[in-house]
Each structure stands twice: as structure tokens, then as C-alpha cells.
PDB file of C-alpha atoms in Angstrom:
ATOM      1  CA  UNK R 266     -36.015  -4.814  -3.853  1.00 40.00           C
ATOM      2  CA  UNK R 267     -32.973  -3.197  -5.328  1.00 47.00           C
ATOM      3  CA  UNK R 268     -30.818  -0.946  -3.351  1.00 55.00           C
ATOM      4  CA  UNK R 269     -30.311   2.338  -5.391  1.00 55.00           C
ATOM      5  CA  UNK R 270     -28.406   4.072  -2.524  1.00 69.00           C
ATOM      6  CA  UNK R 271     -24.867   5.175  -2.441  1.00 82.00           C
ATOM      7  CA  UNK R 272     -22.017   2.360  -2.842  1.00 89.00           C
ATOM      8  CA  UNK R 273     -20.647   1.380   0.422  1.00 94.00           C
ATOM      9  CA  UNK R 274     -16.743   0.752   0.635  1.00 96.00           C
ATOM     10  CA  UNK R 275     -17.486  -2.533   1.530  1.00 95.00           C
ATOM     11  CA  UNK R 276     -19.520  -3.303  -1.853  1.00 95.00           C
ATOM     12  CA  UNK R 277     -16.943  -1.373  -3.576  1.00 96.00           C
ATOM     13  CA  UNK R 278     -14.018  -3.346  -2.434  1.00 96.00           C
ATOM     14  CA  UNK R 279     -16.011  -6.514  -3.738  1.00 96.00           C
ATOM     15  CA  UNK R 280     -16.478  -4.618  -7.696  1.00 95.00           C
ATOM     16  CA  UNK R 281     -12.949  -4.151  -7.126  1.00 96.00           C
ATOM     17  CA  UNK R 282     -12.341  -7.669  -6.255  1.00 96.00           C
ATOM     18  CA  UNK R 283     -14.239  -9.298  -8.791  1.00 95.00           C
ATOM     19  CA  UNK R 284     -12.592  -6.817 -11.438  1.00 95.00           C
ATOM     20  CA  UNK R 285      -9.443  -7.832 -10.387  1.00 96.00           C
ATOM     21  CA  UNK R 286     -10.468 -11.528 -10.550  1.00 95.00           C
ATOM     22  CA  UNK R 287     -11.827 -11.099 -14.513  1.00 95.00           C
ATOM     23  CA  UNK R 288      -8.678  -9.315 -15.085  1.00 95.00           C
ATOM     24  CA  UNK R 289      -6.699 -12.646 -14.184  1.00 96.00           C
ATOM     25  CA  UNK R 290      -9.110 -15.147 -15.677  1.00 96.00           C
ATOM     26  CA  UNK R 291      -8.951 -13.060 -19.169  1.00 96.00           C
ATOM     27  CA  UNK R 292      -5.164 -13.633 -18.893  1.00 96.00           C
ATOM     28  CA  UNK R 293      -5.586 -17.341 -17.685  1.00 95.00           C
ATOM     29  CA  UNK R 294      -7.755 -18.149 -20.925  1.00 95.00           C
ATOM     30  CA  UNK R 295      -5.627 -15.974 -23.284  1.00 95.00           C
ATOM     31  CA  UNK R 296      -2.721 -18.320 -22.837  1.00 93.00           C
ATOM     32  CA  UNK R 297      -4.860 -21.164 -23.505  1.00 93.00           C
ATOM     33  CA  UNK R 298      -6.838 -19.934 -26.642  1.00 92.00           C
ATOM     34  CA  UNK R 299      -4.526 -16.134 -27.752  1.00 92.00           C
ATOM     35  CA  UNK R 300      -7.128 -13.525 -29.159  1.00 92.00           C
ATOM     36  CA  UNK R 301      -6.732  -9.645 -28.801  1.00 93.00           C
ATOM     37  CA  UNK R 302     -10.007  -9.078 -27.449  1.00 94.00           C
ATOM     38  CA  UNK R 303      -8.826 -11.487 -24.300  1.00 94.00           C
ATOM     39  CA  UNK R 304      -5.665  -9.382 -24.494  1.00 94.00           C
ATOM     40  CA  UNK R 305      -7.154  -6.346 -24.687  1.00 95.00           C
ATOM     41  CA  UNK R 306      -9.840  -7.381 -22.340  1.00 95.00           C
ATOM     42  CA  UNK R 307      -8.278  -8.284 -19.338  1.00 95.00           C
ATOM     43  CA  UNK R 308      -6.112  -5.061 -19.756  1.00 95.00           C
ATOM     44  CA  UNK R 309      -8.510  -3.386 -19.342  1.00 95.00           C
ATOM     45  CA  UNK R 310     -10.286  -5.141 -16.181  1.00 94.00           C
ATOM     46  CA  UNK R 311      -6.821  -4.072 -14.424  1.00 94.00           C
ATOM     47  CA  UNK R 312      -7.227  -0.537 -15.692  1.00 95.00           C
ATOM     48  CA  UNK R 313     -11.215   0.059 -14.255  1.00 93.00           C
ATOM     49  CA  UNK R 314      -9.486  -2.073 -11.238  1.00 94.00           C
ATOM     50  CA  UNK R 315      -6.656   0.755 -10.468  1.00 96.00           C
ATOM     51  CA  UNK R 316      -9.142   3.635 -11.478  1.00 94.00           C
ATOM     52  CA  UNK R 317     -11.670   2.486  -9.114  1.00 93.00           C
ATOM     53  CA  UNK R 318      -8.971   1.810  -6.179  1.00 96.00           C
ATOM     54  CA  UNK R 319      -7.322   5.106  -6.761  1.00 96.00           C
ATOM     55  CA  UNK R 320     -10.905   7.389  -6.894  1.00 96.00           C
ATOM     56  CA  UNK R 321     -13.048   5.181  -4.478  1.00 96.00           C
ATOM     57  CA  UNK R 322     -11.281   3.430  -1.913  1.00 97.00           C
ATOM     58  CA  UNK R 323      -8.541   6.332  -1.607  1.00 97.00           C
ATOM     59  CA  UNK R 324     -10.642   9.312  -1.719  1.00 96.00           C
ATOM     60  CA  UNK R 325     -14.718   9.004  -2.218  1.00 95.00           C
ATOM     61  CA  UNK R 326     -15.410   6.385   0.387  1.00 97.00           C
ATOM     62  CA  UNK R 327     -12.137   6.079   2.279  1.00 97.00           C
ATOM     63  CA  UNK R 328     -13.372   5.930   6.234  1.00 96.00           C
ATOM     64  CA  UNK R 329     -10.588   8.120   7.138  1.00 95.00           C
ATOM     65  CA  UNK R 330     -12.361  11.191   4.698  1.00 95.00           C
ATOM     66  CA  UNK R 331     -16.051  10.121   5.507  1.00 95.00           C
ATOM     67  CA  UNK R 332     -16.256   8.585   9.048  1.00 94.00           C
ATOM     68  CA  UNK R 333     -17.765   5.216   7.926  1.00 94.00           C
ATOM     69  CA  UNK R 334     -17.711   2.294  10.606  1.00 95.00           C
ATOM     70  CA  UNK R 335     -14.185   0.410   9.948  1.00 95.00           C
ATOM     71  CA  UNK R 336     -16.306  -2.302  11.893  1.00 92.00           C
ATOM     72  CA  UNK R 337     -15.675  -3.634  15.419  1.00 90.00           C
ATOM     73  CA  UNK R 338     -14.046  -6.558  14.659  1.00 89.00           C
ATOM     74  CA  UNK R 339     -10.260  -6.343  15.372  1.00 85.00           C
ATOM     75  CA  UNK R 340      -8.654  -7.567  11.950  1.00 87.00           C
ATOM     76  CA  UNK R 341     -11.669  -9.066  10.304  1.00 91.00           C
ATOM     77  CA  UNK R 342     -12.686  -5.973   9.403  1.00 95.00           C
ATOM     78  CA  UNK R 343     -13.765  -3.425   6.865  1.00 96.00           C
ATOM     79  CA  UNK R 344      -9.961  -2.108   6.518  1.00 97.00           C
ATOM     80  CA  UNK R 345      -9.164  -5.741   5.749  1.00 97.00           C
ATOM     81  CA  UNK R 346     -12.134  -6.187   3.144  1.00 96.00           C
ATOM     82  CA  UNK R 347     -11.109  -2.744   1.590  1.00 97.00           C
ATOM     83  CA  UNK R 348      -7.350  -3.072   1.413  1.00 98.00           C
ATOM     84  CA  UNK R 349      -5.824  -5.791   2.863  1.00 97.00           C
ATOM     85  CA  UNK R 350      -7.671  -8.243   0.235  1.00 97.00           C
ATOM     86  CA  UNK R 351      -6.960  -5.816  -2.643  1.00 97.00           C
ATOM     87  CA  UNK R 352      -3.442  -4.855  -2.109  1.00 97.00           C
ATOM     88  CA  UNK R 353      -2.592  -8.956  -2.498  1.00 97.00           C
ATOM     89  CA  UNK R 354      -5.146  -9.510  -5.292  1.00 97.00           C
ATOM     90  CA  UNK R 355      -3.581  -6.721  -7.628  1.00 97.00           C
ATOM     91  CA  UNK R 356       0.002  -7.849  -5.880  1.00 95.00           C
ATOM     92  CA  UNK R 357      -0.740 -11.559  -7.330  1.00 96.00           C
ATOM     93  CA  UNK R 358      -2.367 -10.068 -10.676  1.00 96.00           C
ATOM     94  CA  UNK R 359       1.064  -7.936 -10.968  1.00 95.00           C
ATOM     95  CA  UNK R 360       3.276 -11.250 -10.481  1.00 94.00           C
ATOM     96  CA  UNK R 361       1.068 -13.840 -12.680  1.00 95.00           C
ATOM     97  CA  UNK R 362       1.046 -11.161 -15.700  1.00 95.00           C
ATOM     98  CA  UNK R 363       5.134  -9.730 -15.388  1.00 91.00           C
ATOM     99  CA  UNK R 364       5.927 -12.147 -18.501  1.00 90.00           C
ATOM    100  CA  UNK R 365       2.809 -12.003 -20.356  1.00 93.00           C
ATOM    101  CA  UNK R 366       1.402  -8.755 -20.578  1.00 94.00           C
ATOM    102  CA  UNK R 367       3.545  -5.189 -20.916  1.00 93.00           C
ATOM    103  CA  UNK R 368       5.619  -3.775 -18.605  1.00 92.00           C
ATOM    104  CA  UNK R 369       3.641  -0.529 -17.334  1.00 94.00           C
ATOM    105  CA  UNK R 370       0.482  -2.858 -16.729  1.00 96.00           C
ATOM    106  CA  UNK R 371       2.430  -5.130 -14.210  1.00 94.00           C
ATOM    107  CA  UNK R 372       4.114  -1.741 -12.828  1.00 93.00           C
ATOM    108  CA  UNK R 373       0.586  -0.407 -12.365  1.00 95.00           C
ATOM    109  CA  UNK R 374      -0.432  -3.386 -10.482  1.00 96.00           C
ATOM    110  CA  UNK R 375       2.094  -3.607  -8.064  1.00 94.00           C
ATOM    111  CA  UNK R 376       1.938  -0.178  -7.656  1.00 94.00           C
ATOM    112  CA  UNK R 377      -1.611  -0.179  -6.663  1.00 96.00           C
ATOM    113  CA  UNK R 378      -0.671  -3.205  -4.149  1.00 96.00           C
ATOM    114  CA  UNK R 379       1.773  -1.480  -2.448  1.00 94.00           C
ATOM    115  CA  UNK R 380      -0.053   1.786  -1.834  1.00 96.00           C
ATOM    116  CA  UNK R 381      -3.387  -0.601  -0.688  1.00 97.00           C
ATOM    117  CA  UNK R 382      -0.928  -2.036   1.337  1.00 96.00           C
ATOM    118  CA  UNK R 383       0.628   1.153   3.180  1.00 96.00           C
ATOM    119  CA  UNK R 384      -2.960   2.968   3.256  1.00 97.00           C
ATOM    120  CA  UNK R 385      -4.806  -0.465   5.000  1.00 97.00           C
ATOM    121  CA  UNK R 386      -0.975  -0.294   7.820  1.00 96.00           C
ATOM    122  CA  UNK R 387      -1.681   3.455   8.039  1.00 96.00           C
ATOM    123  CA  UNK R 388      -5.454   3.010   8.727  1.00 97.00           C
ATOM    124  CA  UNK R 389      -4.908   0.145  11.032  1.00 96.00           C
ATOM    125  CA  UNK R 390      -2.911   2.280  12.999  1.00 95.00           C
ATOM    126  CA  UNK R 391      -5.174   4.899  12.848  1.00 96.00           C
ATOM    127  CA  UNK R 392      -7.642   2.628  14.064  1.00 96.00           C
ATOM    128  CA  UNK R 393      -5.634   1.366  17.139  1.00 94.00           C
ATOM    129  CA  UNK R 394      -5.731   4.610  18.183  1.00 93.00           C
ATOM    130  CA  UNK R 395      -9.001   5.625  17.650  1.00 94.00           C
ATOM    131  CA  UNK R 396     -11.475   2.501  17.676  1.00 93.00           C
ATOM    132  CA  UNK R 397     -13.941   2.203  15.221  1.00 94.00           C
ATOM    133  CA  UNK R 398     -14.253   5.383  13.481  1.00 95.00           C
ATOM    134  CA  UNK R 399     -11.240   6.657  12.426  1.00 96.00           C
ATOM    135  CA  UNK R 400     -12.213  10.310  10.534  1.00 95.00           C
ATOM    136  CA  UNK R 401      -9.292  12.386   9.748  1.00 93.00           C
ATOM    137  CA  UNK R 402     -11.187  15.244  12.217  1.00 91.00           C
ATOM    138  CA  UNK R 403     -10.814  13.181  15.459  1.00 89.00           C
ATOM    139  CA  UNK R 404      -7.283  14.584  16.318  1.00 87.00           C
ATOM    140  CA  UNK R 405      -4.042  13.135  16.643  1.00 86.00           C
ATOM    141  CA  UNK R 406      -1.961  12.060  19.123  1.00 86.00           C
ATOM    142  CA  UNK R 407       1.745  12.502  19.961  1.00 84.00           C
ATOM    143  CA  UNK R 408       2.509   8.785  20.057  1.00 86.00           C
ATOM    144  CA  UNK R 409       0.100   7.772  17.226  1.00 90.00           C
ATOM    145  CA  UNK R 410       2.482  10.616  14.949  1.00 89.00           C
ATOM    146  CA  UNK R 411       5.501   8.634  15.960  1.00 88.00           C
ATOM    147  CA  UNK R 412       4.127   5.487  15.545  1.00 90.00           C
ATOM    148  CA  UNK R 413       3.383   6.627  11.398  1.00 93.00           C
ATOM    149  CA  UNK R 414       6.934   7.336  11.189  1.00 90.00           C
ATOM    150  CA  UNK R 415       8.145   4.166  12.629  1.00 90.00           C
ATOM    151  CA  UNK R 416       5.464   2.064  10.479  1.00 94.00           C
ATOM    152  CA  UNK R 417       6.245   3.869   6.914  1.00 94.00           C
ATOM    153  CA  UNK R 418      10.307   3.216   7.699  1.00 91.00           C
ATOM    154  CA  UNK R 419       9.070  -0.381   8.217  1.00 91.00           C
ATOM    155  CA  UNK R 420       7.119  -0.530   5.286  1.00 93.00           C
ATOM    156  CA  UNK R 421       9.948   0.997   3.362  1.00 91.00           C
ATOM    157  CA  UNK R 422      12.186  -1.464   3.765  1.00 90.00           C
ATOM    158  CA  UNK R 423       9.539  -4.250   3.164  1.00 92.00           C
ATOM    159  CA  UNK R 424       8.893  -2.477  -0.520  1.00 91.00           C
ATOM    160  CA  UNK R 425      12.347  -1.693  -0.875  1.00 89.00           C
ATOM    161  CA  UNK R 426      13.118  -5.887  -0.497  1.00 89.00           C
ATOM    162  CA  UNK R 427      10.194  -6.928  -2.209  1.00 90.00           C
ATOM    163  CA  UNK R 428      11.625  -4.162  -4.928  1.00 88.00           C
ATOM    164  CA  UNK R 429      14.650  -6.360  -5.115  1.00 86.00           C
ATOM    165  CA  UNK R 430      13.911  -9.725  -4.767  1.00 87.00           C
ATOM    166  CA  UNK R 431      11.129  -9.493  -7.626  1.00 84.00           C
ATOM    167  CA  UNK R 432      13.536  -7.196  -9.691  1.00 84.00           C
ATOM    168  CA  UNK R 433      10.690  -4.652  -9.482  1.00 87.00           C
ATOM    169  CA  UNK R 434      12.153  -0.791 -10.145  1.00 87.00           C
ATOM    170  CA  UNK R 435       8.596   0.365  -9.127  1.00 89.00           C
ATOM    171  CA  UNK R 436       8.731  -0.886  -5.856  1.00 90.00           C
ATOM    172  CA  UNK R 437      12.127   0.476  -5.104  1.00 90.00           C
ATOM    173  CA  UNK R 438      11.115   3.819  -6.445  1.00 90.00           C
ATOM    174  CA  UNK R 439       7.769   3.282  -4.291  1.00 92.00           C
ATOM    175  CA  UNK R 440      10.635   2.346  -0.812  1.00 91.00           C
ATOM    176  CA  UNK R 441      12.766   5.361  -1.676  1.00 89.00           C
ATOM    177  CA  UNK R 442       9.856   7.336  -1.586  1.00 92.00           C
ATOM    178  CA  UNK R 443       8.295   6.550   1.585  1.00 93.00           C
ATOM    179  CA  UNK R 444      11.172   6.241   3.096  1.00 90.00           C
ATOM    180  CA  UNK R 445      11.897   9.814   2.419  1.00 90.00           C
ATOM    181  CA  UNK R 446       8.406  11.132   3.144  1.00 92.00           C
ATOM    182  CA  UNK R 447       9.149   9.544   6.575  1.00 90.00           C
ATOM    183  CA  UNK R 448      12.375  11.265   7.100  1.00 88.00           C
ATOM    184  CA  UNK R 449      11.174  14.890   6.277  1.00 88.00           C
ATOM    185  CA  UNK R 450       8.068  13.623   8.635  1.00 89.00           C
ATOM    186  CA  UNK R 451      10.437  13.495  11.507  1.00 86.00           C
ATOM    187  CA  UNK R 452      12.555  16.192  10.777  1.00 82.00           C
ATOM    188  CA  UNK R 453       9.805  18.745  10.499  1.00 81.00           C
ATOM    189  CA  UNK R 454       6.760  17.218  12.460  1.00 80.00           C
ATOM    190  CA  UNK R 455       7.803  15.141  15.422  1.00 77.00           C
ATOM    191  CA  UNK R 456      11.676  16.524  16.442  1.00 78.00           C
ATOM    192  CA  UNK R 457      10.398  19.538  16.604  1.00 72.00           C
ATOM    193  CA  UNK R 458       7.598  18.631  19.556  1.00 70.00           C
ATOM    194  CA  UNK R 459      11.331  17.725  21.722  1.00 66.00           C
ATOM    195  CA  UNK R 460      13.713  19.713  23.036  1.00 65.00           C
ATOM    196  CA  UNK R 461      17.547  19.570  24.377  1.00 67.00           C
ATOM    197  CA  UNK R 462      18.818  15.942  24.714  1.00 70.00           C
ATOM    198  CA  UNK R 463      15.781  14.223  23.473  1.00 67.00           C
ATOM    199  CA  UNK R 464      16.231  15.867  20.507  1.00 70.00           C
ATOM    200  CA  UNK R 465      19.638  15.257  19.611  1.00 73.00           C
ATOM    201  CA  UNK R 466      19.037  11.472  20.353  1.00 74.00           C
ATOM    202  CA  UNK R 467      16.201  11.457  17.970  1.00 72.00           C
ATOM    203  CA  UNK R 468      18.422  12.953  15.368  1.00 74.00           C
ATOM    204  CA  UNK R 469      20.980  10.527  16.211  1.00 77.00           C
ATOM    205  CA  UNK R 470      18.820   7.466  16.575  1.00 75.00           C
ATOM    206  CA  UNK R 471      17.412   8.571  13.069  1.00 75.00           C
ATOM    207  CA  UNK R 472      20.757   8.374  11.466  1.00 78.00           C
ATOM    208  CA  UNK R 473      21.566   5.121  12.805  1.00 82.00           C
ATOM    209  CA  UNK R 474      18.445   3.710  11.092  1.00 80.00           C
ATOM    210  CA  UNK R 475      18.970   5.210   8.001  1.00 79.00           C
ATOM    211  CA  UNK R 476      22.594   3.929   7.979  1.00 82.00           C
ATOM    212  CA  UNK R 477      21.178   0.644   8.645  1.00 83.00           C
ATOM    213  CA  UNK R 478      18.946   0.979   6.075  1.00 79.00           C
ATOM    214  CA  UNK R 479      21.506   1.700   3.541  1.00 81.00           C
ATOM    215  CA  UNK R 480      23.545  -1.078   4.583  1.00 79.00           C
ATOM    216  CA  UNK R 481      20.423  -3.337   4.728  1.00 79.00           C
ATOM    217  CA  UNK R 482      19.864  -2.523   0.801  1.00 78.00           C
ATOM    218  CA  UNK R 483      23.604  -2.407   0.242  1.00 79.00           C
ATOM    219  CA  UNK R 484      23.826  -6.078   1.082  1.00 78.00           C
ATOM    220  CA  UNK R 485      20.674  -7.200  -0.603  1.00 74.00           C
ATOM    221  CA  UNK R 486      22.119  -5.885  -3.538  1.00 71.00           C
ATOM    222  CA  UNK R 487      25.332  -7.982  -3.121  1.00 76.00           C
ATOM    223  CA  UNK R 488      22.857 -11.171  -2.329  1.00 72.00           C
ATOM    224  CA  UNK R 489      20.748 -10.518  -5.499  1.00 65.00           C
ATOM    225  CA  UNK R 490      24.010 -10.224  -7.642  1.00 66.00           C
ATOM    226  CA  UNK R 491      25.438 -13.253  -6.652  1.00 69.00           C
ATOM    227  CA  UNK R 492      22.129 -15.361  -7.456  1.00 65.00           C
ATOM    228  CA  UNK R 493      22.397 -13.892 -11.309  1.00 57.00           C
TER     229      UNK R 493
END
């Protein structure tokens, strides 16, 4: 009997999966036996790939927009099917083609892996906080709002190392991003839930960690110079 009912995320993620996987193998064989329709091919896999990510498992069928069961599995779960095993197929897809297909298709890739990656952190959260079901309607919590803040700074500097130590501008465009996004996040959305001293130690503590940060990139940049 075939199933003519709506896609599931979960079937989704595994179209997005195996689109990912053609994408690769059209490379692999291209180097072996070069023809444009390989080329052009496997271009295109990685295209559908990021146009299916970007439509279906960020908006149409994303749990946190339509309530779907993440699962009740703690990590083995839908969240991990959906994101988690995308965001480091199209991560590995952007590193195998960086030398062998153009520049904006290996930009696109590991762009797509690094906002899989954030949105399948973000979820997780979400669903630490809220169990299995994780809709965007349920509320949210003082502590789960800081908890974003502290997670996308995090993830900030992951991208922003990863941005560096694979040369990748995308990714450090991607960390400068987030890491701002977090920043006017605190400033406007959880400073202004304190008052009096906790306040200004919030607004201290913040500088600190963006000092830090700055530092932190400051000497990876000094590193990464001195292995040219």
C-alpha cells in the first residue's frame, strides 16, 4: 500500500540525506571518469539538498512551527535524524568538494551545516525545557531565554574557529553574525527582566566575554598566520 499522506520530517530528513549522499558520489565518480553532466549533476543534488533544508526542515515541517513529536528518546531522536545528521553530511559534502567544485557551492554547503547545526543546539534546548513537543506556542521561560544566549555565544565561537581553521570566510561571517544577534538578545531581551546590581553585572559580565572573545579570535589569527 503506498502512503500518499503528507511527508513527515523524519522521511524528509532521509530525501535530504540521500540527496546529499548522490551529491557526493556524482563528485566521487567525476574525478574518476570527468563529464559535465557528473559536474553539473551533482551540483545540482547539493542545490535540491539546500532548497529542501531551507523550505522543509526550517519552516514547513520544523517541530518547533507544527508541534510534531521530537520523539522521547533523549539524543536518538527526531532532532538528531533532522539536523544533527544533516548539518555533518552537507559539513563533509562542503569539505570533500572546496578544491573541486566552485567556490559559492562549497560556501552554500557549509552554510547550510552550520545553520542545521545551530537550529538542531537551539531545538535541543528547546526540548530540555519542554520535553517532547517543543511548539513555538508553549511559552518560554526566564532561564531557557538565558540559556539561548549563552548557547549561540558558544556556538559563535565554535563557527568563528571552524571559520579559521578551514580558511572558511562564510563561517566567520556566519560567527560574527550570531554572535551579534546574541548580544542585541541580551541587551534588549534578558537585561532588561533585571534590575539595580544584577544588571550592571550582566552588562559587565557581558563585556568580559566579548573581550575574551576578541582576544580568543585575536590569537587564533596569530596561530593560523604562523602555520602559513
Amino acid at each position: 500500500v503506498i502512503d500518499t499522506g503528507a511527508v513527515t520530517l523524519a522521511e524528509q530528513a532521509i530525501y535530504t540525506l540521500i540527496a546529499l549522499g548522490a551529491g557526493a558520489i556524482l563528485v566521487a565518480i567525476d574525478m574518476r571518469s570527468p563529464s559535465s553532466v557528473l559536474r553539473y549533476g551533482s551540483i545540482a543534488a547539493g542545490v535540491i539538498s539546500a532548497g529542501l533544508i531551507a523550505i522543509q526542515h526550517f519552516v514547513v515541517l520544523n517541530p518547533l512551527l507544527t508541534d510534531e513529536s521530537t520523539g522521547t528518546i533523549p539524543v536518538f531522536n527526531l532532532l538528531f535524524l533532522a539536523y544533527l545528521l544533516p548539518a555533518i553530511a552537507a559539513g563533509a559534502l562542503a569539505l570533500y568538494v572546496r578544491d573541486k567544485r566552485p567556490r559559492w557551492y562549497a560556501a552554500m554547503l557549509a552554510l547550510i551545516a552550520a545553520l542545521l547545526a545551530f537550529a538542531y543546539a537551539t531545538l535541543s534546548v528547546r526540548r530540555l525545557f519542554k520535553g517532547e513537543f517543543i511548539a513555538l506556542w508553549s511559552g518560554l521561560g526566564q532561564l531557557e531565554t538565558y540559556t539561548y544566549s549563552a548557547l549561540w555565544l558558544v556556538i559563535g565561537v565554535a563557527l568563528l574557529t571552524a571559520g579559521v581553521w578551514l580558511k572558511s570566510q562564510v563561517l566567520r561571517i556566519a560567527s560574527a553574525v550570531l554572535i551579534a544577534v546574541a548580544v542585541v538578545k541580551v541587551f534588549l531581551f534578558d537585561m532588561s527582566e533585571l534590575e539595580g546590581v544584577l544588571r550592571a553585572l550582566s552588562f559587565i559580565g557581558l563585556g568580559a566575554v566579548l573581550i575574551g572573545i576578541g582576544l580568543f579570535y585575536q590569537r587564533l589569527l596569530t596561530r593560523a598566520a604562523r602555520e602559513v
